[in-house]
Amino acid sequence: MRRWLLILCLCLAAPFAFAQGNYPFCEGETVTLSIMYKWGAINTEVGTARLQVDSLEWEGQPAYHLAAKAWTVPFFDRIYKIREDLQSWVRASDLRPLRFTRSTFEGGYEASNDFNFNWEEGIIEADVTFDKKPPQKLQIPVKPGEYDLIALLYHMRRLDESSYQNGTITHLRFAIDDNVFDVYIKGQGKENLKIRKMGRRLKAWHLSCSVVQGALFDGNENLHLWISADENRIPVAAKVPLKLGAVQAWISGWNGLKNPFDAWTDERKR
């Protein structure tokens, strides 16, 4: 299960051209998801993930502070403790990243990132520790259109709806640890999705990206994300296949949305 939140956030960074106009989020938005682990007959809640937006000033200019955190429940801590804290500071004008931090503990695996984006020099000034390597001070080349993982998520939420259509593929790049990585994500069209525990269906765009073969995955599965098909475009469900079972995420609550939530398929409103 190591680094599953990073992969989940990668799924949340959906594959789209930017829509023009206002962002679909605002200061004070919070989205909470319940994290489930499923393997055979096992299907249990193991933790919580939370996405949050705040505003601030950065060197006298408007900026956003974006955060993604995840943690396991106390019972599961004894089996496989997870604490994830990913944070990004971005310019409000265009969401270009200014700083990114990562603090990860997953079942004994630890990693940390502290990135400062120096756009004048075209580098990320990085302090990183991961994969049991000694701490490193690095200069990672960065180009316009490349982001940290959390900045990428919020960039992708201001999307052109046509980019969600079945078969659309978009190439993205983001920095984490000691490098900048490529990912290709595919639109799967619109679905009516039943939300766990809420017992209701909502309209959602279904997205997927191919999983690269490696220590966690066999290379034959896809990561899946569903985003609300309304003006908010918030993540409502995700599935991350593992070699043993899968991690699933289901929306459990939200506050401070910029627009009324309007993705339910029936007449009742939350």
JSON list of N, CA and C in Angstrom, two decimals, residues 129-157:
[
{"chain": "A", "resi": 129, "resn": "THR", "atom": "N", "xyz": [14.12, 13.61, 0.91]},
{"chain": "A", "resi": 129, "resn": "THR", "atom": "CA", "xyz": [14.52, 12.33, 1.51]},
{"chain": "A", "resi": 129, "resn": "THR", "atom": "C", "xyz": [13.47, 11.31, 1.13]},
{"chain": "A", "resi": 130, "resn": "PHE", "atom": "N", "xyz": [13.90, 10.16, 0.56]},
{"chain": "A", "resi": 130, "resn": "PHE", "atom": "CA", "xyz": [12.95, 9.10, 0.21]},
{"chain": "A", "resi": 130, "resn": "PHE", "atom": "C", "xyz": [13.72, 7.82, -0.07]},
{"chain": "A", "resi": 131, "resn": "ASP", "atom": "N", "xyz": [13.01, 6.69, -0.05]},
{"chain": "A", "resi": 131, "resn": "ASP", "atom": "CA", "xyz": [13.59, 5.37, -0.34]},
{"chain": "A", "resi": 131, "resn": "ASP", "atom": "C", "xyz": [14.83, 5.09, 0.49]},
{"chain": "A", "resi": 132, "resn": "LYS", "atom": "N", "xyz": [14.83, 5.56, 1.74]},
{"chain": "A", "resi": 132, "resn": "LYS", "atom": "CA", "xyz": [15.92, 5.31, 2.68]},
{"chain": "A", "resi": 132, "resn": "LYS", "atom": "C", "xyz": [17.27, 5.87, 2.22]},
{"chain": "A", "resi": 133, "resn": "LYS", "atom": "N", "xyz": [17.22, 6.84, 1.29]},
{"chain": "A", "resi": 133, "resn": "LYS", "atom": "CA", "xyz": [18.44, 7.49, 0.84]},
{"chain": "A", "resi": 133, "resn": "LYS", "atom": "C", "xyz": [18.80, 8.62, 1.80]},
{"chain": "A", "resi": 134, "resn": "PRO", "atom": "N", "xyz": [20.07, 9.02, 1.86]},
{"chain": "A", "resi": 134, "resn": "PRO", "atom": "CA", "xyz": [20.43, 10.18, 2.68]},
{"chain": "A", "resi": 134, "resn": "PRO", "atom": "C", "xyz": [19.72, 11.44, 2.17]},
{"chain": "A", "resi": 135, "resn": "PRO", "atom": "N", "xyz": [19.52, 12.42, 3.03]},
{"chain": "A", "resi": 135, "resn": "PRO", "atom": "CA", "xyz": [18.92, 13.69, 2.57]},
{"chain": "A", "resi": 135, "resn": "PRO", "atom": "C", "xyz": [19.73, 14.29, 1.43]},
{"chain": "A", "resi": 136, "resn": "GLN", "atom": "N", "xyz": [19.01, 14.86, 0.46]},
{"chain": "A", "resi": 136, "resn": "GLN", "atom": "CA", "xyz": [19.67, 15.43, -0.71]},
{"chain": "A", "resi": 136, "resn": "GLN", "atom": "C", "xyz": [19.21, 16.87, -0.93]},
{"chain": "A", "resi": 137, "resn": "LYS", "atom": "N", "xyz": [20.13, 17.73, -1.33]},
{"chain": "A", "resi": 137, "resn": "LYS", "atom": "CA", "xyz": [19.81, 19.08, -1.80]},
{"chain": "A", "resi": 137, "resn": "LYS", "atom": "C", "xyz": [20.00, 19.07, -3.31]},
{"chain": "A", "resi": 138, "resn": "LEU", "atom": "N", "xyz": [18.92, 19.35, -4.06]},
{"chain": "A", "resi": 138, "resn": "LEU", "atom": "CA", "xyz": [18.93, 19.19, -5.50]},
{"chain": "A", "resi": 138, "resn": "LEU", "atom": "C", "xyz": [18.46, 20.47, -6.19]},
{"chain": "A", "resi": 139, "resn": "GLN", "atom": "N", "xyz": [18.83, 20.61, -7.44]},
{"chain": "A", "resi": 139, "resn": "GLN", "atom": "CA", "xyz": [18.26, 21.60, -8.34]},
{"chain": "A", "resi": 139, "resn": "GLN", "atom": "C", "xyz": [17.62, 20.84, -9.49]},
{"chain": "A", "resi": 140, "resn": "ILE", "atom": "N", "xyz": [16.28, 20.81, -9.51]},
{"chain": "A", "resi": 140, "resn": "ILE", "atom": "CA", "xyz": [15.54, 20.05, -10.50]},
{"chain": "A", "resi": 140, "resn": "ILE", "atom": "C", "xyz": [15.06, 21.01, -11.59]},
{"chain": "A", "resi": 141, "resn": "PRO", "atom": "N", "xyz": [15.42, 20.80, -12.86]},
{"chain": "A", "resi": 141, "resn": "PRO", "atom": "CA", "xyz": [14.92, 21.68, -13.93]},
{"chain": "A", "resi": 141, "resn": "PRO", "atom": "C", "xyz": [13.40, 21.65, -13.99]},
{"chain": "A", "resi": 142, "resn": "VAL", "atom": "N", "xyz": [12.79, 22.83, -14.20]},
{"chain": "A", "resi": 142, "resn": "VAL", "atom": "CA", "xyz": [11.34, 22.92, -14.30]},
{"chain": "A", "resi": 142, "resn": "VAL", "atom": "C", "xyz": [10.97, 23.89, -15.41]},
{"chain": "A", "resi": 143, "resn": "LYS", "atom": "N", "xyz": [9.89, 23.58, -16.14]},
{"chain": "A", "resi": 143, "resn": "LYS", "atom": "CA", "xyz": [9.43, 24.40, -17.25]},
{"chain": "A", "resi": 143, "resn": "LYS", "atom": "C", "xyz": [8.00, 24.86, -16.99]},
{"chain": "A", "resi": 144, "resn": "PRO", "atom": "N", "xyz": [7.59, 25.99, -17.61]},
{"chain": "A", "resi": 144, "resn": "PRO", "atom": "CA", "xyz": [6.18, 26.39, -17.52]},
{"chain": "A", "resi": 144, "resn": "PRO", "atom": "C", "xyz": [5.27, 25.23, -17.95]},
{"chain": "A", "resi": 145, "resn": "GLY", "atom": "N", "xyz": [4.18, 25.04, -17.22]},
{"chain": "A", "resi": 145, "resn": "GLY", "atom": "CA", "xyz": [3.29, 23.92, -17.50]},
{"chain": "A", "resi": 145, "resn": "GLY", "atom": "C", "xyz": [3.63, 22.66, -16.73]},
{"chain": "A", "resi": 146, "resn": "GLU", "atom": "N", "xyz": [4.66, 22.72, -15.87]},
{"chain": "A", "resi": 146, "resn": "GLU", "atom": "CA", "xyz": [4.98, 21.62, -14.97]},
{"chain": "A", "resi": 146, "resn": "GLU", "atom": "C", "xyz": [4.66, 22.07, -13.55]},
{"chain": "A", "resi": 147, "resn": "TYR", "atom": "N", "xyz": [4.18, 21.16, -12.72]},
{"chain": "A", "resi": 147, "resn": "TYR", "atom": "CA", "xyz": [3.62, 21.52, -11.43]},
{"chain": "A", "resi": 147, "resn": "TYR", "atom": "C", "xyz": [4.09, 20.56, -10.36]},
{"chain": "A", "resi": 148, "resn": "ASP", "atom": "N", "xyz": [3.81, 20.89, -9.11]},
{"chain": "A", "resi": 148, "resn": "ASP", "atom": "CA", "xyz": [3.85, 19.86, -8.08]},
{"chain": "A", "resi": 148, "resn": "ASP", "atom": "C", "xyz": [2.52, 19.11, -8.12]},
{"chain": "A", "resi": 149, "resn": "LEU", "atom": "N", "xyz": [2.43, 18.03, -7.37]},
{"chain": "A", "resi": 149, "resn": "LEU", "atom": "CA", "xyz": [1.27, 17.15, -7.49]},
{"chain": "A", "resi": 149, "resn": "LEU", "atom": "C", "xyz": [-0.03, 17.82, -7.09]},
{"chain": "A", "resi": 150, "resn": "ILE", "atom": "N", "xyz": [-0.03, 18.61, -6.00]},
{"chain": "A", "resi": 150, "resn": "ILE", "atom": "CA", "xyz": [-1.27, 19.22, -5.53]},
{"chain": "A", "resi": 150, "resn": "ILE", "atom": "C", "xyz": [-1.64, 20.41, -6.41]},
{"chain": "A", "resi": 151, "resn": "ALA", "atom": "N", "xyz": [-0.67, 21.21, -6.83]},
{"chain": "A", "resi": 151, "resn": "ALA", "atom": "CA", "xyz": [-0.98, 22.31, -7.75]},
{"chain": "A", "resi": 151, "resn": "ALA", "atom": "C", "xyz": [-1.60, 21.77, -9.03]},
{"chain": "A", "resi": 152, "resn": "LEU", "atom": "N", "xyz": [-1.10, 20.62, -9.50]},
{"chain": "A", "resi": 152, "resn": "LEU", "atom": "CA", "xyz": [-1.63, 20.01, -10.71]},
{"chain": "A", "resi": 152, "resn": "LEU", "atom": "C", "xyz": [-3.11, 19.64, -10.54]},
{"chain": "A", "resi": 153, "resn": "LEU", "atom": "N", "xyz": [-3.45, 19.10, -9.38]},
{"chain": "A", "resi": 153, "resn": "LEU", "atom": "CA", "xyz": [-4.85, 18.74, -9.11]},
{"chain": "A", "resi": 153, "resn": "LEU", "atom": "C", "xyz": [-5.77, 19.93, -9.29]},
{"chain": "A", "resi": 154, "resn": "TYR", "atom": "N", "xyz": [-5.41, 21.07, -8.71]},
{"chain": "A", "resi": 154, "resn": "TYR", "atom": "CA", "xyz": [-6.31, 22.22, -8.77]},
{"chain": "A", "resi": 154, "resn": "TYR", "atom": "C", "xyz": [-6.27, 22.91, -10.13]},
{"chain": "A", "resi": 155, "resn": "HIS", "atom": "N", "xyz": [-5.14, 22.83, -10.83]},
{"chain": "A", "resi": 155, "resn": "HIS", "atom": "CA", "xyz": [-5.12, 23.29, -12.22]},
{"chain": "A", "resi": 155, "resn": "HIS", "atom": "C", "xyz": [-6.13, 22.52, -13.05]},
{"chain": "A", "resi": 156, "resn": "MET", "atom": "N", "xyz": [-6.15, 21.21, -12.86]},
{"chain": "A", "resi": 156, "resn": "MET", "atom": "CA", "xyz": [-6.97, 20.37, -13.71]},
{"chain": "A", "resi": 156, "resn": "MET", "atom": "C", "xyz": [-8.46, 20.47, -13.43]},
{"chain": "A", "resi": 157, "resn": "ARG", "atom": "N", "xyz": [-8.82, 21.05, -12.31]},
{"chain": "A", "resi": 157, "resn": "ARG", "atom": "CA", "xyz": [-10.25, 21.22, -12.02]},
{"chain": "A", "resi": 157, "resn": "ARG", "atom": "C", "xyz": [-10.89, 22.35, -12.82]}
]
